Coordinates of C-alpha atoms in Angstrom, one line a residue:
X225 CA 0.0 0.0 0.0
X226 CA 1.3 3.4 -0.9
X227 CA 2.8 5.3 2.0
X228 CA 1.0 8.6 2.2
X229 CA -0.5 9.0 5.7
X230 CA -0.1 7.1 8.9
X231 CA 2.8 5.6 10.8
X232 CA 5.5 3.0 10.3
X233 CA 8.3 2.3 7.7
X234 CA 7.2 -1.0 6.2
X235 CA 3.8 -2.1 7.5
X236 CA 1.2 0.6 6.8
X237 CA 0.3 3.7 4.8
X238 CA 2.4 6.5 6.1
X239 CA 1.7 10.2 6.1
X240 CA 4.4 11.1 8.6
X241 CA 7.7 9.3 8.2
X242 CA 9.5 9.9 4.9
X243 CA 13.2 9.3 5.4
X244 CA 14.2 10.8 2.0
X245 CA 13.1 14.4 1.4
X246 CA 14.4 17.3 -0.8
X247 CA 17.7 15.7 -1.7
X248 CA 17.4 11.9 -2.0
X249 CA 20.3 9.6 -2.6
X250 CA 19.3 6.0 -2.4
X251 CA 21.7 3.2 -3.2
X252 CA 20.1 -0.2 -3.5
X253 CA 22.7 -2.9 -3.3
X254 CA 21.8 -6.5 -3.9
X255 CA 24.4 -8.0 -1.5
X256 CA 23.9 -11.6 -2.2
X257 CA 21.5 -14.6 -2.5
X258 CA 21.2 -17.8 -0.6
X259 CA 21.4 -21.1 -2.4
X260 CA 19.7 -24.3 -1.6
X261 CA 19.5 -27.8 -3.1
X262 CA 16.2 -28.9 -4.4
X263 CA 15.4 -32.4 -5.8
X264 CA 14.1 -32.6 -9.4
X265 CA 10.9 -34.6 -9.5
X266 CA 11.5 -36.0 -13.0
X267 CA 15.0 -37.5 -12.9
X268 CA 16.0 -37.3 -9.2
X269 CA 18.9 -34.9 -9.9
X270 CA 19.7 -31.9 -7.7
X271 CA 19.8 -28.4 -8.9
X272 CA 20.9 -25.1 -7.3
X273 CA 18.2 -22.4 -6.9
X274 CA 18.2 -19.2 -4.9
X275 CA 15.9 -19.2 -1.9
X276 CA 16.7 -15.8 -0.3
X277 CA 18.4 -12.5 -0.8
X278 CA 19.9 -9.5 1.0
X279 CA 19.2 -6.0 0.0
X280 CA 20.7 -2.8 1.4
X281 CA 20.0 0.9 0.8
X282 CA 21.9 3.9 1.9
X283 CA 20.9 7.5 1.6
X284 CA 21.6 11.1 2.6
X285 CA 19.5 14.3 2.6
X286 CA 19.9 17.7 4.0
X287 CA 17.0 17.3 6.5
X288 CA 17.4 13.8 7.9
X289 CA 21.2 13.3 7.3
X290 CA 22.5 9.8 6.7
X291 CA 20.1 6.9 6.6
X292 CA 20.1 3.2 5.8
X293 CA 17.5 0.5 5.2
X294 CA 17.6 -3.1 4.2
X295 CA 15.8 -6.4 4.0
X296 CA 17.0 -10.0 4.5
X297 CA 14.8 -12.8 3.1
X298 CA 15.0 -16.6 3.3
X299 CA 12.4 -18.6 1.5
X300 CA 13.1 -22.0 3.2
X301 CA 13.9 -21.0 6.7
X302 CA 12.1 -24.0 8.4
X303 CA 11.3 -26.0 5.4
X304 CA 10.2 -25.4 1.8
X305 CA 7.0 -23.7 2.8
X306 CA 8.4 -21.4 5.6
X307 CA 9.9 -18.0 4.9
X308 CA 11.5 -15.4 7.1
X309 CA 12.4 -11.7 6.5
X310 CA 14.0 -9.0 8.5
X311 CA 13.6 -5.4 7.5
X312 CA 15.1 -2.3 9.0
X313 CA 15.3 1.5 8.4
X314 CA 17.7 3.8 10.3
X315 CA 18.3 7.5 10.4
X316 CA 19.5 10.0 13.0
X317 CA 15.9 10.6 14.2
X318 CA 14.1 7.3 13.4
X319 CA 14.7 3.6 13.7
X320 CA 12.4 0.8 12.7
X321 CA 12.7 -3.0 12.6
X322 CA 10.2 -5.7 11.3
X323 CA 10.6 -9.5 11.6
X324 CA 8.2 -11.6 9.5
X325 CA 7.7 -15.3 9.6
X326 CA 5.4 -16.9 7.0
X327 CA 4.1 -20.5 7.0
X328 CA 2.6 -22.1 3.9
X329 CA 2.9 -21.6 0.2
X330 CA 2.8 -17.8 -0.6
X331 CA 1.5 -18.6 -4.2
X332 CA -1.5 -20.7 -3.0
X333 CA -5.0 -19.3 -2.6
X334 CA -4.4 -20.0 1.1
X335 CA -4.6 -19.2 3.7
X336 CA -1.0 -18.8 4.5
X337 CA -0.1 -17.4 7.9
X338 CA 2.2 -14.5 8.6
X339 CA 3.6 -13.4 12.0
X340 CA 5.0 -9.8 12.1
X341 CA 7.0 -8.5 15.1
X342 CA 8.1 -4.9 14.9
X343 CA 9.5 -2.0 16.8
X344 CA 9.9 1.7 15.8
X345 CA 11.3 4.7 17.7
X346 CA 11.4 8.3 16.5
X347 CA 12.8 11.6 17.7
X348 CA 10.0 13.9 16.6
X349 CA 11.3 17.0 18.5
X350 CA 11.5 19.1 15.4
X351 CA 7.9 18.3 14.3
X352 CA 6.1 18.0 17.6
X353 CA 8.5 18.5 20.4
X354 CA 8.3 14.9 21.6
X355 CA 9.6 11.3 21.1
X356 CA 7.6 8.2 20.3
X357 CA 8.1 4.4 20.4
X358 CA 6.0 1.5 19.3
X359 CA 6.3 -2.2 19.5
X360 CA 3.8 -4.6 17.9
X361 CA 2.9 -8.2 17.1
X362 CA 0.6 -8.9 14.1
X363 CA -0.4 -12.4 13.3
X364 CA -2.6 -12.7 10.2
X365 CA -4.1 -15.1 7.6
X366 CA -3.3 -14.2 4.0
X367 CA -5.2 -15.1 0.9
X368 CA -3.7 -14.8 -2.5
X369 CA -6.0 -14.7 -5.7
X370 CA -3.7 -14.1 -8.7
X371 CA -3.1 -10.3 -8.7
X372 CA -5.1 -9.8 -5.5
X373 CA -4.1 -10.2 -1.9
X374 CA -6.3 -10.1 1.2
X375 CA -5.5 -10.6 4.9
X376 CA -7.3 -10.8 8.2
X377 CA -5.4 -10.6 11.4
X378 CA -5.0 -9.4 15.0
X379 CA -2.9 -6.5 16.4
X380 CA -1.1 -6.3 19.8
X381 CA 0.8 -3.1 20.3
X382 CA 2.5 -1.1 23.0
X383 CA 3.4 2.5 22.4
X384 CA 4.7 5.5 24.4
X385 CA 4.9 9.3 24.0
X386 CA 7.7 10.8 26.0
X387 CA 10.1 13.8 26.4
X388 CA 7.4 16.3 25.4
X389 CA 8.9 19.2 27.3
X390 CA 8.9 21.3 24.1
X391 CA 5.5 20.1 22.8
X392 CA 2.4 22.3 22.9
X393 CA 0.0 21.6 25.8
X394 CA -2.4 19.5 23.8
X395 CA 0.4 17.1 22.9
X396 CA 2.0 17.1 26.4
X397 CA -1.4 15.7 27.6
X398 CA -0.8 12.6 25.5
X399 CA 2.4 11.7 27.2
X400 CA 2.4 8.1 28.5
X401 CA 2.3 4.4 27.7
X402 CA -0.6 2.5 26.1
X403 CA -1.3 -1.2 25.5
X404 CA -3.7 -1.7 22.5
X405 CA -5.1 -4.8 20.9
X406 CA -7.7 -5.4 18.1
X407 CA -8.4 -6.7 14.6
X408 CA -7.1 -5.7 11.2
X409 CA -8.0 -6.5 7.6
X410 CA -6.9 -5.4 4.2
X411 CA -7.2 -6.0 0.4
X412 CA -4.9 -5.0 -2.5
X413 CA -4.7 -5.6 -6.2
X414 CA -2.0 -4.7 -8.7
X415 CA -2.0 -5.1 -12.5
X416 CA -2.8 -3.4 -15.8
X417 CA -1.0 -0.3 -14.8
X418 CA -3.0 0.2 -11.6
X419 CA -2.7 -0.5 -7.9
X420 CA -5.7 -0.4 -5.4
X421 CA -5.7 -1.1 -1.7
X422 CA -7.9 -0.8 1.3
X423 CA -7.1 -1.5 5.0
X424 CA -8.5 -1.0 8.4
X425 CA -8.1 -1.9 12.0
X426 CA -10.1 -1.6 15.2
X427 CA -8.1 -1.1 18.4
X428 CA -8.9 -0.8 22.1
X429 CA -7.0 -0.6 25.3
X430 CA -9.8 -2.3 27.2
X431 CA -9.9 0.5 29.8
X432 CA -11.0 3.7 28.1
X433 CA -9.6 3.9 24.5
X434 CA -11.4 2.5 21.5
X435 CA -11.1 3.6 17.9
X436 CA -11.1 2.4 14.3
X437 CA -8.9 3.5 11.4
X438 CA -9.4 2.9 7.7
X439 CA -7.5 3.9 4.6
X440 CA -7.8 3.7 0.8
X441 CA -5.2 4.1 -1.9
X442 CA -5.1 3.9 -5.7
X443 CA -2.8 4.8 -8.4
X444 CA -2.9 4.4 -12.2
X445 CA -0.4 4.9 -15.0
X446 CA -1.3 4.9 -18.7
X447 CA 1.1 4.9 -21.6
X448 CA -0.8 7.3 -23.9
X449 CA 1.3 6.8 -27.1
X450 CA 4.4 5.2 -28.5
X451 CA 6.4 8.4 -28.1
X452 CA 6.7 8.2 -24.3
X453 CA 3.8 10.2 -23.1
X454 CA 2.7 8.8 -19.7
X455 CA -0.5 9.9 -17.8
X456 CA -0.7 9.3 -14.0
X457 CA -3.3 9.6 -11.3
X458 CA -3.2 8.7 -7.6
X459 CA -5.6 9.0 -4.7
X460 CA -5.4 8.3 -1.0
X461 CA -7.7 8.9 1.9
X462 CA -8.0 7.9 5.5
X463 CA -10.2 8.4 8.6
X464 CA -10.2 7.6 12.3
X465 CA -13.4 7.1 14.2
X466 CA -13.2 7.3 18.0
X467 CA -15.6 5.3 20.1
X468 CA -14.1 6.0 23.5
X469 CA -11.3 8.1 24.8
X470 CA -9.0 10.0 22.5
X471 CA -6.3 9.4 19.9
X472 CA -2.6 9.9 20.3
X473 CA -0.1 11.7 18.0
X474 CA 1.0 8.2 17.1
X475 CA -2.4 7.4 15.7
X476 CA -3.2 10.5 13.8
X477 CA -2.3 11.4 10.2
X478 CA 0.6 13.8 9.4
X479 CA 1.5 14.7 5.8
X480 CA 4.7 13.0 4.4
X481 CA 7.0 14.5 1.8
X482 CA 5.4 14.4 -1.6
X483 CA 1.8 13.7 -0.4
X484 CA 1.0 17.2 -1.6
X485 CA 3.8 18.8 -3.6
X486 CA 4.5 22.3 -2.6
X487 CA 4.0 21.5 1.1
X488 CA 6.6 20.3 3.6
X489 CA 6.4 17.1 5.7
X490 CA 3.8 17.9 8.3
X491 CA 3.2 21.2 6.6
X492 CA -0.6 21.3 6.7
X493 CA -3.5 19.9 8.8
X494 CA -5.0 20.6 12.2
X495 CA -3.2 23.1 14.4
X496 CA -3.4 24.2 18.0
X497 CA -3.9 27.8 19.2
X498 CA -0.1 28.5 18.6
X499 CA -0.3 27.3 15.0
X500 CA 1.6 24.0 15.7
X501 CA 0.5 21.1 13.7
X502 CA -0.8 18.3 15.8
X503 CA -2.0 15.6 13.3
X504 CA -5.5 15.0 11.9
X505 CA -8.1 12.3 12.0
X506 CA -9.0 12.6 8.3
X507 CA -7.2 13.2 5.0
X508 CA -7.7 13.0 1.3
X509 CA -5.3 13.7 -1.5
X510 CA -5.6 13.4 -5.3
X511 CA -3.0 14.0 -8.0
X512 CA -3.0 14.2 -11.7
X513 CA 0.1 14.3 -13.8
X514 CA 1.7 13.7 -17.2
X515 CA 5.3 13.4 -18.3
X516 CA 6.8 13.1 -21.8
X517 CA 10.0 11.1 -22.3
X518 CA 12.3 11.9 -25.2
X519 CA 10.6 15.3 -26.0
X520 CA 14.0 16.6 -27.0
X521 CA 15.5 14.4 -29.7
X522 CA 19.1 15.0 -28.6
X523 CA 18.2 14.1 -25.0
X524 CA 16.1 10.9 -25.2
X525 CA 16.5 10.2 -21.5
X526 CA 15.1 13.6 -20.5
X527 CA 11.6 13.6 -19.0
X528 CA 9.4 16.8 -18.7
X529 CA 6.2 16.7 -16.8
X530 CA 3.4 18.7 -15.2
X531 CA 1.0 18.0 -12.3
X532 CA -1.8 19.2 -10.2
X533 CA -2.2 18.1 -6.6
X534 CA -5.4 18.6 -4.4
X535 CA -6.0 17.6 -0.8
X536 CA -6.6 18.3 2.8
X537 CA -6.0 17.0 6.3
X538 CA -8.6 17.8 8.9
X539 CA -10.4 16.7 12.1
X540 CA -9.2 16.3 15.7
X541 CA -11.1 14.3 18.3
X542 CA -11.7 16.5 21.4
X543 CA -13.1 13.8 23.6
X544 CA -14.9 16.4 25.6
X545 CA -11.6 18.0 26.6
X546 CA -11.6 21.8 26.6
X547 CA -7.9 22.0 25.6
X548 CA -8.4 19.6 22.6
X549 CA -11.5 21.5 21.6
X550 CA -9.3 24.6 20.9
X551 CA -7.6 22.8 18.0
X552 CA -8.4 24.3 14.6
X553 CA -9.4 21.3 12.5
X554 CA -11.5 22.7 9.6
X555 CA -11.4 20.9 6.2
X556 CA -9.6 23.5 4.1
X557 CA -8.7 22.6 0.5
X558 CA -5.0 22.9 -0.4
X559 CA -3.8 22.8 -4.0
X560 CA -0.7 23.1 -6.0
X561 CA 0.5 22.9 -9.6
X562 CA 3.9 22.5 -11.0
X563 CA 6.4 21.0 -13.4
X564 CA 9.2 18.4 -13.1
X565 CA 12.3 17.8 -15.1
X566 CA 14.0 14.4 -14.8
X567 CA 16.9 12.7 -16.4
X568 CA 17.6 9.0 -16.4
X569 CA 21.2 7.8 -16.6
X570 CA 22.1 4.1 -16.2
X571 CA 20.6 2.9 -13.0
X572 CA 19.7 6.3 -11.6
X573 CA 17.5 9.4 -12.1
X574 CA 17.8 13.0 -11.1
X575 CA 14.6 15.1 -10.8
X576 CA 13.9 18.7 -10.1
X577 CA 10.3 19.5 -9.0
X578 CA 9.0 23.1 -9.0
X579 CA 5.6 23.3 -7.2
X580 CA 3.5 26.4 -6.8
X581 CA 0.9 26.3 -3.9
X582 CA -2.4 27.7 -5.2
X583 CA -4.5 27.4 -2.1
X584 CA -3.0 27.2 1.4
X585 CA -3.5 28.5 5.0
X586 CA -1.4 30.9 7.0
X587 CA 0.0 28.2 9.3
X588 CA 1.0 25.9 6.3
X589 CA 4.7 25.3 5.7
X590 CA 5.4 25.6 2.0
X591 CA 8.1 24.0 -0.2
X592 CA 8.4 25.3 -3.8
X593 CA 11.5 23.4 -5.0
X594 CA 12.5 19.8 -4.4
X595 CA 15.5 18.0 -5.8
X596 CA 15.6 14.2 -5.9
X597 CA 18.4 11.9 -6.8
X598 CA 18.0 8.1 -6.7
X599 CA 20.1 5.3 -7.9
X600 CA 19.7 1.5 -7.8
X601 CA 22.1 -1.3 -8.7

């Protein structure tokens, strides 16, 4: 599912934790593959086939500094139908780890069973004036139907908001530890140039906190002609419904880099009386774009594009608290339009994005230029 709003590095839609922003340098290194012997059913001979891999990525940008991420996979960890993977993402401010064990054939209709154990910690002083940590265990049954995938599972998590000395009063009131548990479900499909997904979870602490969270995402890419004209559209939306108690900054949606071009990470949404962004309980963004490859005959790897982004983040559950009721959470439309110039070279691409915010609020943080550089090998 596309990371646009939410929390986490690998396991859910994210509107808050983008490691690479402004200047992105990502090096993907396929470090190796594991080999295992498998018997051939026809003649009894053995052949060597890869059953796992190691991937590493390193990056640097002016806001986050150095960062690294990676994934270790083994497809026959405890037998031919058992797989394990370990993922991590590290930067100066954020660290996250996921361990996944899968039992059963991943290509079968299912169900197969996955068990995900994860931990994430973040120094969010610059955005909110506080720190957060979260640990979780997510067992789930997964069903595969060709290009579609569905899951149904449980969630057990423990999180904590701390060191909120510099946070606004409404966020200082959220300091403390929580134990949550509940159910989760999701569906996704990819193919034909499009990707569609829906997910949701219902969580409770059992002693005063209960809420549900749902998100949708879709994107579509269409090759309009043989000359390299590509049309793109994407959409994402999410909502949180509170049955009892109130949400934490860990739960709410905060805009990530690129969610709405022309706006910084956390650059729009609900704000307290001082104008500090505090996260929102609803969001919706839509983007339309087109880019032409090879428009200049002498530069066939040059891509020139244009886009329009629209969206908003709004809502904040007050829970009957007078301090939370002071948060300004109106649904105000933001929009931007702009152009991009990209150049492909070998395994990499460099892109300059110029975005012009057309509609914004006085408390919004704007970003009119963005330079990205990525490379994979």
